[in-house]
Amino acid sequence: MPRPTPPDERVIARRRQVGERIRRVREHLNLSQQDVCGRSGIDVATYSRIEQGHSSPLLDTLIRIADAMGVELEELARR
């Protein structure tokens, strides 16, 4: 089976932007990472990697994060 190709710089940059946006929304709502993780059922280490842009979350995970924060999914992906 062929190895997956690594993401290009544009994808990496956008992933970091999304992670930064998630962090800003969380902080604006005065929520800790633990708050979001407790409400969403996402592991703290996994959530932290998403905010740092080191991990590409599945759509289902983004929906759980948005629901835990009480915001629309689009709010997390806005530039």
PDB file as gemmi writes it, atoms N, CA and C in Angstrom:
CRYST1    1.000    1.000    1.000  90.00  90.00  90.00 P 1                      
ATOM      1  N   MET A   1       0.845  -1.176   0.000  1.00  0.00           N  
ATOM      2  CA  MET A   1       0.000   0.000   0.000  1.00  0.00           C  
ATOM      3  C   MET A   1       0.891   1.240   0.000  1.00  0.00           C  
ATOM      4  N   PRO A   2       0.641   2.187  -0.891  1.00  0.00           N  
ATOM      5  CA  PRO A   2       1.487   3.389  -0.944  1.00  0.00           C  
ATOM      6  C   PRO A   2       1.313   4.254   0.288  1.00  0.00           C  
ATOM      7  N   ARG A   3       2.375   4.916   0.648  1.00  0.00           N  
ATOM      8  CA  ARG A   3       2.339   5.824   1.800  1.00  0.00           C  
ATOM      9  C   ARG A   3       1.596   7.093   1.402  1.00  0.00           C  
ATOM     10  N   PRO A   4       0.807   7.641   2.320  1.00  0.00           N  
ATOM     11  CA  PRO A   4       0.110   8.898   1.995  1.00  0.00           C  
ATOM     12  C   PRO A   4       1.119  10.026   1.805  1.00  0.00           C  
ATOM     13  N   THR A   5       0.805  10.909   0.901  1.00  0.00           N  
ATOM     14  CA  THR A   5       1.691  12.058   0.682  1.00  0.00           C  
ATOM     15  C   THR A   5       1.475  13.076   1.793  1.00  0.00           C  
ATOM     16  N   PRO A   6       2.541  13.697   2.256  1.00  0.00           N  
ATOM     17  CA  PRO A   6       2.385  14.704   3.306  1.00  0.00           C  
ATOM     18  C   PRO A   6       1.622  15.922   2.768  1.00  0.00           C  
ATOM     19  N   PRO A   7       0.913  16.625   3.647  1.00  0.00           N  
ATOM     20  CA  PRO A   7       0.182  17.816   3.191  1.00  0.00           C  
ATOM     21  C   PRO A   7       1.129  18.908   2.723  1.00  0.00           C  
ATOM     22  N   ASP A   8       0.669  19.693   1.768  1.00  0.00           N  
ATOM     23  CA  ASP A   8       1.510  20.794   1.302  1.00  0.00           C  
ATOM     24  C   ASP A   8       1.425  21.960   2.283  1.00  0.00           C  
ATOM     25  N   GLU A   9       2.252  22.967   2.064  1.00  0.00           N  
ATOM     26  CA  GLU A   9       2.353  24.107   2.984  1.00  0.00           C  
ATOM     27  C   GLU A   9       1.026  24.850   3.148  1.00  0.00           C  
ATOM     28  N   ARG A  10       0.258  24.933   2.085  1.00  0.00           N  
ATOM     29  CA  ARG A  10      -1.031  25.629   2.143  1.00  0.00           C  
ATOM     30  C   ARG A  10      -1.985  24.913   3.113  1.00  0.00           C  
ATOM     31  N   VAL A  11      -1.991  23.594   3.046  1.00  0.00           N  
ATOM     32  CA  VAL A  11      -2.849  22.805   3.937  1.00  0.00           C  
ATOM     33  C   VAL A  11      -2.387  22.943   5.383  1.00  0.00           C  
ATOM     34  N   ILE A  12      -1.094  22.886   5.591  1.00  0.00           N  
ATOM     35  CA  ILE A  12      -0.549  23.024   6.946  1.00  0.00           C  
ATOM     36  C   ILE A  12      -0.891  24.397   7.514  1.00  0.00           C  
ATOM     37  N   ALA A  13      -0.740  25.440   6.714  1.00  0.00           N  
ATOM     38  CA  ALA A  13      -1.050  26.798   7.169  1.00  0.00           C  
ATOM     39  C   ALA A  13      -2.527  26.922   7.521  1.00  0.00           C  
ATOM     40  N   ARG A  14      -3.400  26.367   6.707  1.00  0.00           N  
ATOM     41  CA  ARG A  14      -4.841  26.452   6.971  1.00  0.00           C  
ATOM     42  C   ARG A  14      -5.210  25.668   8.220  1.00  0.00           C  
ATOM     43  N   ARG A  15      -4.575  24.517   8.431  1.00  0.00           N  
ATOM     44  CA  ARG A  15      -4.822  23.723   9.634  1.00  0.00           C  
ATOM     45  C   ARG A  15      -4.440  24.524  10.873  1.00  0.00           C  
ATOM     46  N   ARG A  16      -3.323  25.249  10.788  1.00  0.00           N  
ATOM     47  CA  ARG A  16      -2.911  26.089  11.924  1.00  0.00           C  
ATOM     48  C   ARG A  16      -3.900  27.230  12.157  1.00  0.00           C  
ATOM     49  N   GLN A  17      -4.413  27.808  11.074  1.00  0.00           N  
ATOM     50  CA  GLN A  17      -5.413  28.881  11.193  1.00  0.00           C  
ATOM     51  C   GLN A  17      -6.674  28.382  11.889  1.00  0.00           C  
ATOM     52  N   VAL A  18      -7.114  27.192  11.515  1.00  0.00           N  
ATOM     53  CA  VAL A  18      -8.309  26.624  12.141  1.00  0.00           C  
ATOM     54  C   VAL A  18      -8.050  26.374  13.622  1.00  0.00           C  
ATOM     55  N   GLY A  19      -6.904  25.824  13.959  1.00  0.00           N  
ATOM     56  CA  GLY A  19      -6.565  25.591  15.359  1.00  0.00           C  
ATOM     57  C   GLY A  19      -6.528  26.881  16.160  1.00  0.00           C  
ATOM     58  N   GLU A  20      -5.946  27.915  15.572  1.00  0.00           N  
ATOM     59  CA  GLU A  20      -5.881  29.225  16.221  1.00  0.00           C  
ATOM     60  C   GLU A  20      -7.287  29.799  16.404  1.00  0.00           C  
ATOM     61  N   ARG A  21      -8.128  29.629  15.415  1.00  0.00           N  
ATOM     62  CA  ARG A  21      -9.511  30.121  15.503  1.00  0.00           C  
ATOM     63  C   ARG A  21     -10.262  29.399  16.623  1.00  0.00           C  
ATOM     64  N   ILE A  22     -10.091  28.100  16.724  1.00  0.00           N  
ATOM     65  CA  ILE A  22     -10.728  27.328  17.795  1.00  0.00           C  
ATOM     66  C   ILE A  22     -10.274  27.853  19.155  1.00  0.00           C  
ATOM     67  N   ARG A  23      -8.963  28.085  19.294  1.00  0.00           N  
ATOM     68  CA  ARG A  23      -8.432  28.591  20.565  1.00  0.00           C  
ATOM     69  C   ARG A  23      -9.017  29.961  20.898  1.00  0.00           C  
ATOM     70  N   ARG A  24      -9.067  30.876  19.900  1.00  0.00           N  
ATOM     71  CA  ARG A  24      -9.601  32.224  20.146  1.00  0.00           C  
ATOM     72  C   ARG A  24     -11.071  32.176  20.549  1.00  0.00           C  
ATOM     73  N   VAL A  25     -11.853  31.345  19.895  1.00  0.00           N  
ATOM     74  CA  VAL A  25     -13.275  31.220  20.250  1.00  0.00           C  
ATOM     75  C   VAL A  25     -13.399  30.679  21.671  1.00  0.00           C  
ATOM     76  N   ARG A  26     -12.619  29.654  21.991  1.00  0.00           N  
ATOM     77  CA  ARG A  26     -12.659  29.078  23.340  1.00  0.00           C  
ATOM     78  C   ARG A  26     -12.316  30.116  24.396  1.00  0.00           C  
ATOM     79  N   GLU A  27     -11.246  30.870  24.159  1.00  0.00           N  
ATOM     80  CA  GLU A  27     -10.834  31.886  25.130  1.00  0.00           C  
ATOM     81  C   GLU A  27     -11.859  33.010  25.224  1.00  0.00           C  
ATOM     82  N   HIS A  28     -12.458  33.403  24.107  1.00  0.00           N  
ATOM     83  CA  HIS A  28     -13.499  34.438  24.119  1.00  0.00           C  
ATOM     84  C   HIS A  28     -14.681  33.999  24.988  1.00  0.00           C  
ATOM     85  N   LEU A  29     -14.956  32.712  24.996  1.00  0.00           N  
ATOM     86  CA  LEU A  29     -16.059  32.172  25.797  1.00  0.00           C  
ATOM     87  C   LEU A  29     -15.635  31.852  27.227  1.00  0.00           C  
ATOM     88  N   ASN A  30     -14.391  32.185  27.566  1.00  0.00           N  
ATOM     89  CA  ASN A  30     -13.840  31.923  28.901  1.00  0.00           C  
ATOM     90  C   ASN A  30     -13.929  30.445  29.276  1.00  0.00           C  
ATOM     91  N   LEU A  31     -13.617  29.594  28.322  1.00  0.00           N  
ATOM     92  CA  LEU A  31     -13.599  28.157  28.558  1.00  0.00           C  
ATOM     93  C   LEU A  31     -12.157  27.679  28.578  1.00  0.00           C  
ATOM     94  N   SER A  32     -11.871  26.708  29.409  1.00  0.00           N  
ATOM     95  CA  SER A  32     -10.556  26.074  29.398  1.00  0.00           C  
ATOM     96  C   SER A  32     -10.591  24.897  28.426  1.00  0.00           C  
ATOM     97  N   GLN A  33      -9.418  24.404  28.089  1.00  0.00           N  
ATOM     98  CA  GLN A  33      -9.373  23.199  27.261  1.00  0.00           C  
ATOM     99  C   GLN A  33     -10.090  22.055  27.968  1.00  0.00           C  
ATOM    100  N   GLN A  34      -9.923  21.970  29.272  1.00  0.00           N  
ATOM    101  CA  GLN A  34     -10.578  20.917  30.041  1.00  0.00           C  
ATOM    102  C   GLN A  34     -12.103  21.042  29.967  1.00  0.00           C  
ATOM    103  N   ASP A  35     -12.617  22.279  29.983  1.00  0.00           N  
ATOM    104  CA  ASP A  35     -14.059  22.493  29.851  1.00  0.00           C  
ATOM    105  C   ASP A  35     -14.570  21.911  28.537  1.00  0.00           C  
ATOM    106  N   VAL A  36     -13.896  22.279  27.452  1.00  0.00           N  
ATOM    107  CA  VAL A  36     -14.321  21.810  26.125  1.00  0.00           C  
ATOM    108  C   VAL A  36     -14.200  20.295  26.037  1.00  0.00           C  
ATOM    109  N   CYS A  37     -13.119  19.755  26.545  1.00  0.00           N  
ATOM    110  CA  CYS A  37     -12.914  18.311  26.488  1.00  0.00           C  
ATOM    111  C   CYS A  37     -13.954  17.562  27.320  1.00  0.00           C  
ATOM    112  N   GLY A  38     -14.275  18.085  28.476  1.00  0.00           N  
ATOM    113  CA  GLY A  38     -15.293  17.456  29.315  1.00  0.00           C  
ATOM    114  C   GLY A  38     -16.660  17.451  28.658  1.00  0.00           C  
ATOM    115  N   ARG A  39     -16.969  18.523  27.962  1.00  0.00           N  
ATOM    116  CA  ARG A  39     -18.271  18.644  27.295  1.00  0.00           C  
ATOM    117  C   ARG A  39     -18.332  17.850  25.999  1.00  0.00           C  
ATOM    118  N   SER A  40     -17.193  17.666  25.353  1.00  0.00           N  
ATOM    119  CA  SER A  40     -17.173  17.022  24.031  1.00  0.00           C  
ATOM    120  C   SER A  40     -16.751  15.559  24.065  1.00  0.00           C  
ATOM    121  N   GLY A  41     -16.088  15.158  25.149  1.00  0.00           N  
ATOM    122  CA  GLY A  41     -15.590  13.794  25.231  1.00  0.00           C  
ATOM    123  C   GLY A  41     -14.288  13.575  24.479  1.00  0.00           C  
ATOM    124  N   ILE A  42     -13.623  14.665  24.115  1.00  0.00           N  
ATOM    125  CA  ILE A  42     -12.348  14.577  23.397  1.00  0.00           C  
ATOM    126  C   ILE A  42     -11.215  14.591  24.404  1.00  0.00           C  
ATOM    127  N   ASP A  43     -10.226  13.757  24.179  1.00  0.00           N  
ATOM    128  CA  ASP A  43      -9.044  13.690  25.026  1.00  0.00           C  
ATOM    129  C   ASP A  43      -8.313  15.040  25.011  1.00  0.00           C  
ATOM    130  N   VAL A  44      -7.822  15.484  26.169  1.00  0.00           N  
ATOM    131  CA  VAL A  44      -7.157  16.783  26.276  1.00  0.00           C  
ATOM    132  C   VAL A  44      -5.936  16.875  25.358  1.00  0.00           C  
ATOM    133  N   ALA A  45      -5.143  15.824  25.296  1.00  0.00           N  
ATOM    134  CA  ALA A  45      -3.952  15.846  24.441  1.00  0.00           C  
ATOM    135  C   ALA A  45      -4.345  15.980  22.968  1.00  0.00           C  
ATOM    136  N   THR A  46      -5.382  15.291  22.566  1.00  0.00           N  
ATOM    137  CA  THR A  46      -5.862  15.379  21.183  1.00  0.00           C  
ATOM    138  C   THR A  46      -6.364  16.785  20.895  1.00  0.00           C  
ATOM    139  N   TYR A  47      -7.145  17.324  21.817  1.00  0.00           N  
ATOM    140  CA  TYR A  47      -7.677  18.670  21.638  1.00  0.00           C  
ATOM    141  C   TYR A  47      -6.549  19.697  21.537  1.00  0.00           C  
ATOM    142  N   SER A  48      -5.554  19.568  22.375  1.00  0.00           N  
ATOM    143  CA  SER A  48      -4.424  20.483  22.360  1.00  0.00           C  
ATOM    144  C   SER A  48      -3.705  20.434  21.011  1.00  0.00           C  
ATOM    145  N   ARG A  49      -3.538  19.243  20.458  1.00  0.00           N  
ATOM    146  CA  ARG A  49      -2.883  19.100  19.150  1.00  0.00           C  
ATOM    147  C   ARG A  49      -3.709  19.765  18.051  1.00  0.00           C  
ATOM    148  N   ILE A  50      -5.027  19.723  18.177  1.00  0.00           N  
ATOM    149  CA  ILE A  50      -5.895  20.392  17.201  1.00  0.00           C  
ATOM    150  C   ILE A  50      -5.688  21.901  17.285  1.00  0.00           C  
ATOM    151  N   GLU A  51      -5.721  22.460  18.487  1.00  0.00           N  
ATOM    152  CA  GLU A  51      -5.536  23.908  18.656  1.00  0.00           C  
ATOM    153  C   GLU A  51      -4.165  24.362  18.152  1.00  0.00           C  
ATOM    154  N   GLN A  52      -3.156  23.534  18.321  1.00  0.00           N  
ATOM    155  CA  GLN A  52      -1.807  23.884  17.895  1.00  0.00           C  
ATOM    156  C   GLN A  52      -1.594  23.691  16.394  1.00  0.00           C  
ATOM    157  N   GLY A  53      -2.584  23.087  15.732  1.00  0.00           N  
ATOM    158  CA  GLY A  53      -2.464  22.848  14.304  1.00  0.00           C  
ATOM    159  C   GLY A  53      -1.621  21.646  13.952  1.00  0.00           C  
ATOM    160  N   HIS A  54      -1.360  20.782  14.934  1.00  0.00           N  
ATOM    161  CA  HIS A  54      -0.548  19.589  14.701  1.00  0.00           C  
ATOM    162  C   HIS A  54      -1.383  18.391  14.278  1.00  0.00           C  
ATOM    163  N   SER A  55      -2.697  18.513  14.390  1.00  0.00           N  
ATOM    164  CA  SER A  55      -3.584  17.406  14.072  1.00  0.00           C  
ATOM    165  C   SER A  55      -4.733  17.907  13.215  1.00  0.00           C  
ATOM    166  N   SER A  56      -5.141  17.091  12.254  1.00  0.00           N  
ATOM    167  CA  SER A  56      -6.284  17.415  11.399  1.00  0.00           C  
ATOM    168  C   SER A  56      -7.513  16.690  11.946  1.00  0.00           C  
ATOM    169  N   PRO A  57      -8.430  17.423  12.572  1.00  0.00           N  
ATOM    170  CA  PRO A  57      -9.592  16.761  13.167  1.00  0.00           C  
ATOM    171  C   PRO A  57     -10.598  16.315  12.103  1.00  0.00           C  
ATOM    172  N   LEU A  58     -11.272  15.228  12.401  1.00  0.00           N  
ATOM    173  CA  LEU A  58     -12.378  14.788  11.568  1.00  0.00           C  
ATOM    174  C   LEU A  58     -13.532  15.782  11.702  1.00  0.00           C  
ATOM    175  N   LEU A  59     -14.405  15.788  10.729  1.00  0.00           N  
ATOM    176  CA  LEU A  59     -15.581  16.653  10.786  1.00  0.00           C  
ATOM    177  C   LEU A  59     -16.393  16.366  12.037  1.00  0.00           C  
ATOM    178  N   ASP A  60     -16.551  15.092  12.382  1.00  0.00           N  
ATOM    179  CA  ASP A  60     -17.296  14.735  13.589  1.00  0.00           C  
ATOM    180  C   ASP A  60     -16.688  15.377  14.835  1.00  0.00           C  
ATOM    181  N   THR A  61     -15.365  15.428  14.894  1.00  0.00           N  
ATOM    182  CA  THR A  61     -14.674  16.039  16.031  1.00  0.00           C  
ATOM    183  C   THR A  61     -14.925  17.538  16.068  1.00  0.00           C  
ATOM    184  N   LEU A  62     -14.872  18.193  14.925  1.00  0.00           N  
ATOM    185  CA  LEU A  62     -15.156  19.632  14.874  1.00  0.00           C  
ATOM    186  C   LEU A  62     -16.589  19.924  15.308  1.00  0.00           C  
ATOM    187  N   ILE A  63     -17.512  19.071  14.915  1.00  0.00           N  
ATOM    188  CA  ILE A  63     -18.908  19.246  15.339  1.00  0.00           C  
ATOM    189  C   ILE A  63     -19.015  19.111  16.849  1.00  0.00           C  
ATOM    190  N   ARG A  64     -18.330  18.144  17.430  1.00  0.00           N  
ATOM    191  CA  ARG A  64     -18.366  17.963  18.893  1.00  0.00           C  
ATOM    192  C   ARG A  64     -17.762  19.171  19.612  1.00  0.00           C  
ATOM    193  N   ILE A  65     -16.683  19.725  19.052  1.00  0.00           N  
ATOM    194  CA  ILE A  65     -16.061  20.916  19.649  1.00  0.00           C  
ATOM    195  C   ILE A  65     -17.026  22.100  19.577  1.00  0.00           C  
ATOM    196  N   ALA A  66     -17.621  22.314  18.413  1.00  0.00           N  
ATOM    197  CA  ALA A  66     -18.570  23.425  18.249  1.00  0.00           C  
ATOM    198  C   ALA A  66     -19.736  23.269  19.210  1.00  0.00           C  
ATOM    199  N   ASP A  67     -20.283  22.076  19.312  1.00  0.00           N  
ATOM    200  CA  ASP A  67     -21.404  21.838  20.230  1.00  0.00           C  
ATOM    201  C   ASP A  67     -20.995  22.091  21.679  1.00  0.00           C  
ATOM    202  N   ALA A  68     -19.785  21.658  22.043  1.00  0.00           N  
ATOM    203  CA  ALA A  68     -19.294  21.857  23.413  1.00  0.00           C  
ATOM    204  C   ALA A  68     -19.146  23.339  23.738  1.00  0.00           C  
ATOM    205  N   MET A  69     -18.817  24.140  22.732  1.00  0.00           N  
ATOM    206  CA  MET A  69     -18.658  25.583  22.929  1.00  0.00           C  
ATOM    207  C   MET A  69     -19.973  26.332  22.759  1.00  0.00           C  
ATOM    208  N   GLY A  70     -20.973  25.667  22.201  1.00  0.00           N  
ATOM    209  CA  GLY A  70     -22.255  26.333  21.972  1.00  0.00           C  
ATOM    210  C   GLY A  70     -22.214  27.294  20.793  1.00  0.00           C  
ATOM    211  N   VAL A  71     -21.398  26.981  19.781  1.00  0.00           N  
ATOM    212  CA  VAL A  71     -21.294  27.834  18.597  1.00  0.00           C  
ATOM    213  C   VAL A  71     -21.590  26.993  17.353  1.00  0.00           C  
ATOM    214  N   GLU A  72     -21.840  27.684  16.255  1.00  0.00           N  
ATOM    215  CA  GLU A  72     -22.037  26.998  14.979  1.00  0.00           C  
ATOM    216  C   GLU A  72     -20.690  26.509  14.459  1.00  0.00           C  
ATOM    217  N   LEU A  73     -20.704  25.410  13.752  1.00  0.00           N  
ATOM    218  CA  LEU A  73     -19.486  24.851  13.184  1.00  0.00           C  
ATOM    219  C   LEU A  73     -18.742  25.878  12.340  1.00  0.00           C  
ATOM    220  N   GLU A  74     -19.481  26.671  11.588  1.00  0.00           N  
ATOM    221  CA  GLU A  74     -18.873  27.673  10.715  1.00  0.00           C  
ATOM    222  C   GLU A  74     -18.022  28.678  11.490  1.00  0.00           C  
ATOM    223  N   GLU A  75     -18.386  28.918  12.735  1.00  0.00           N  
ATOM    224  CA  GLU A  75     -17.640  29.861  13.581  1.00  0.00           C  
ATOM    225  C   GLU A  75     -16.199  29.392  13.790  1.00  0.00           C  
ATOM    226  N   LEU A  76     -15.987  28.090  13.808  1.00  0.00           N  
ATOM    227  CA  LEU A  76     -14.653  27.555  14.056  1.00  0.00           C  
ATOM    228  C   LEU A  76     -13.780  27.555  12.809  1.00  0.00           C  
ATOM    229  N   ALA A  77     -14.393  27.584  11.645  1.00  0.00           N  
ATOM    230  CA  ALA A  77     -13.619  27.512  10.407  1.00  0.00           C  
ATOM    231  C   ALA A  77     -13.471  28.865   9.725  1.00  0.00           C  
ATOM    232  N   ARG A  78     -14.115  29.877  10.269  1.00  0.00           N  
ATOM    233  CA  ARG A  78     -14.044  31.217   9.682  1.00  0.00           C  
ATOM    234  C   ARG A  78     -12.616  31.734   9.725  1.00  0.00           C  
ATOM    235  N   ARG A  79     -12.231  32.480   8.712  1.00  0.00           N  
ATOM    236  CA  ARG A  79     -10.862  33.031   8.663  1.00  0.00           C  
ATOM    237  C   ARG A  79     -10.758  34.311   9.430  1.00  0.00           C  
TER     238      ARG A  79                                                      
END                                                                             
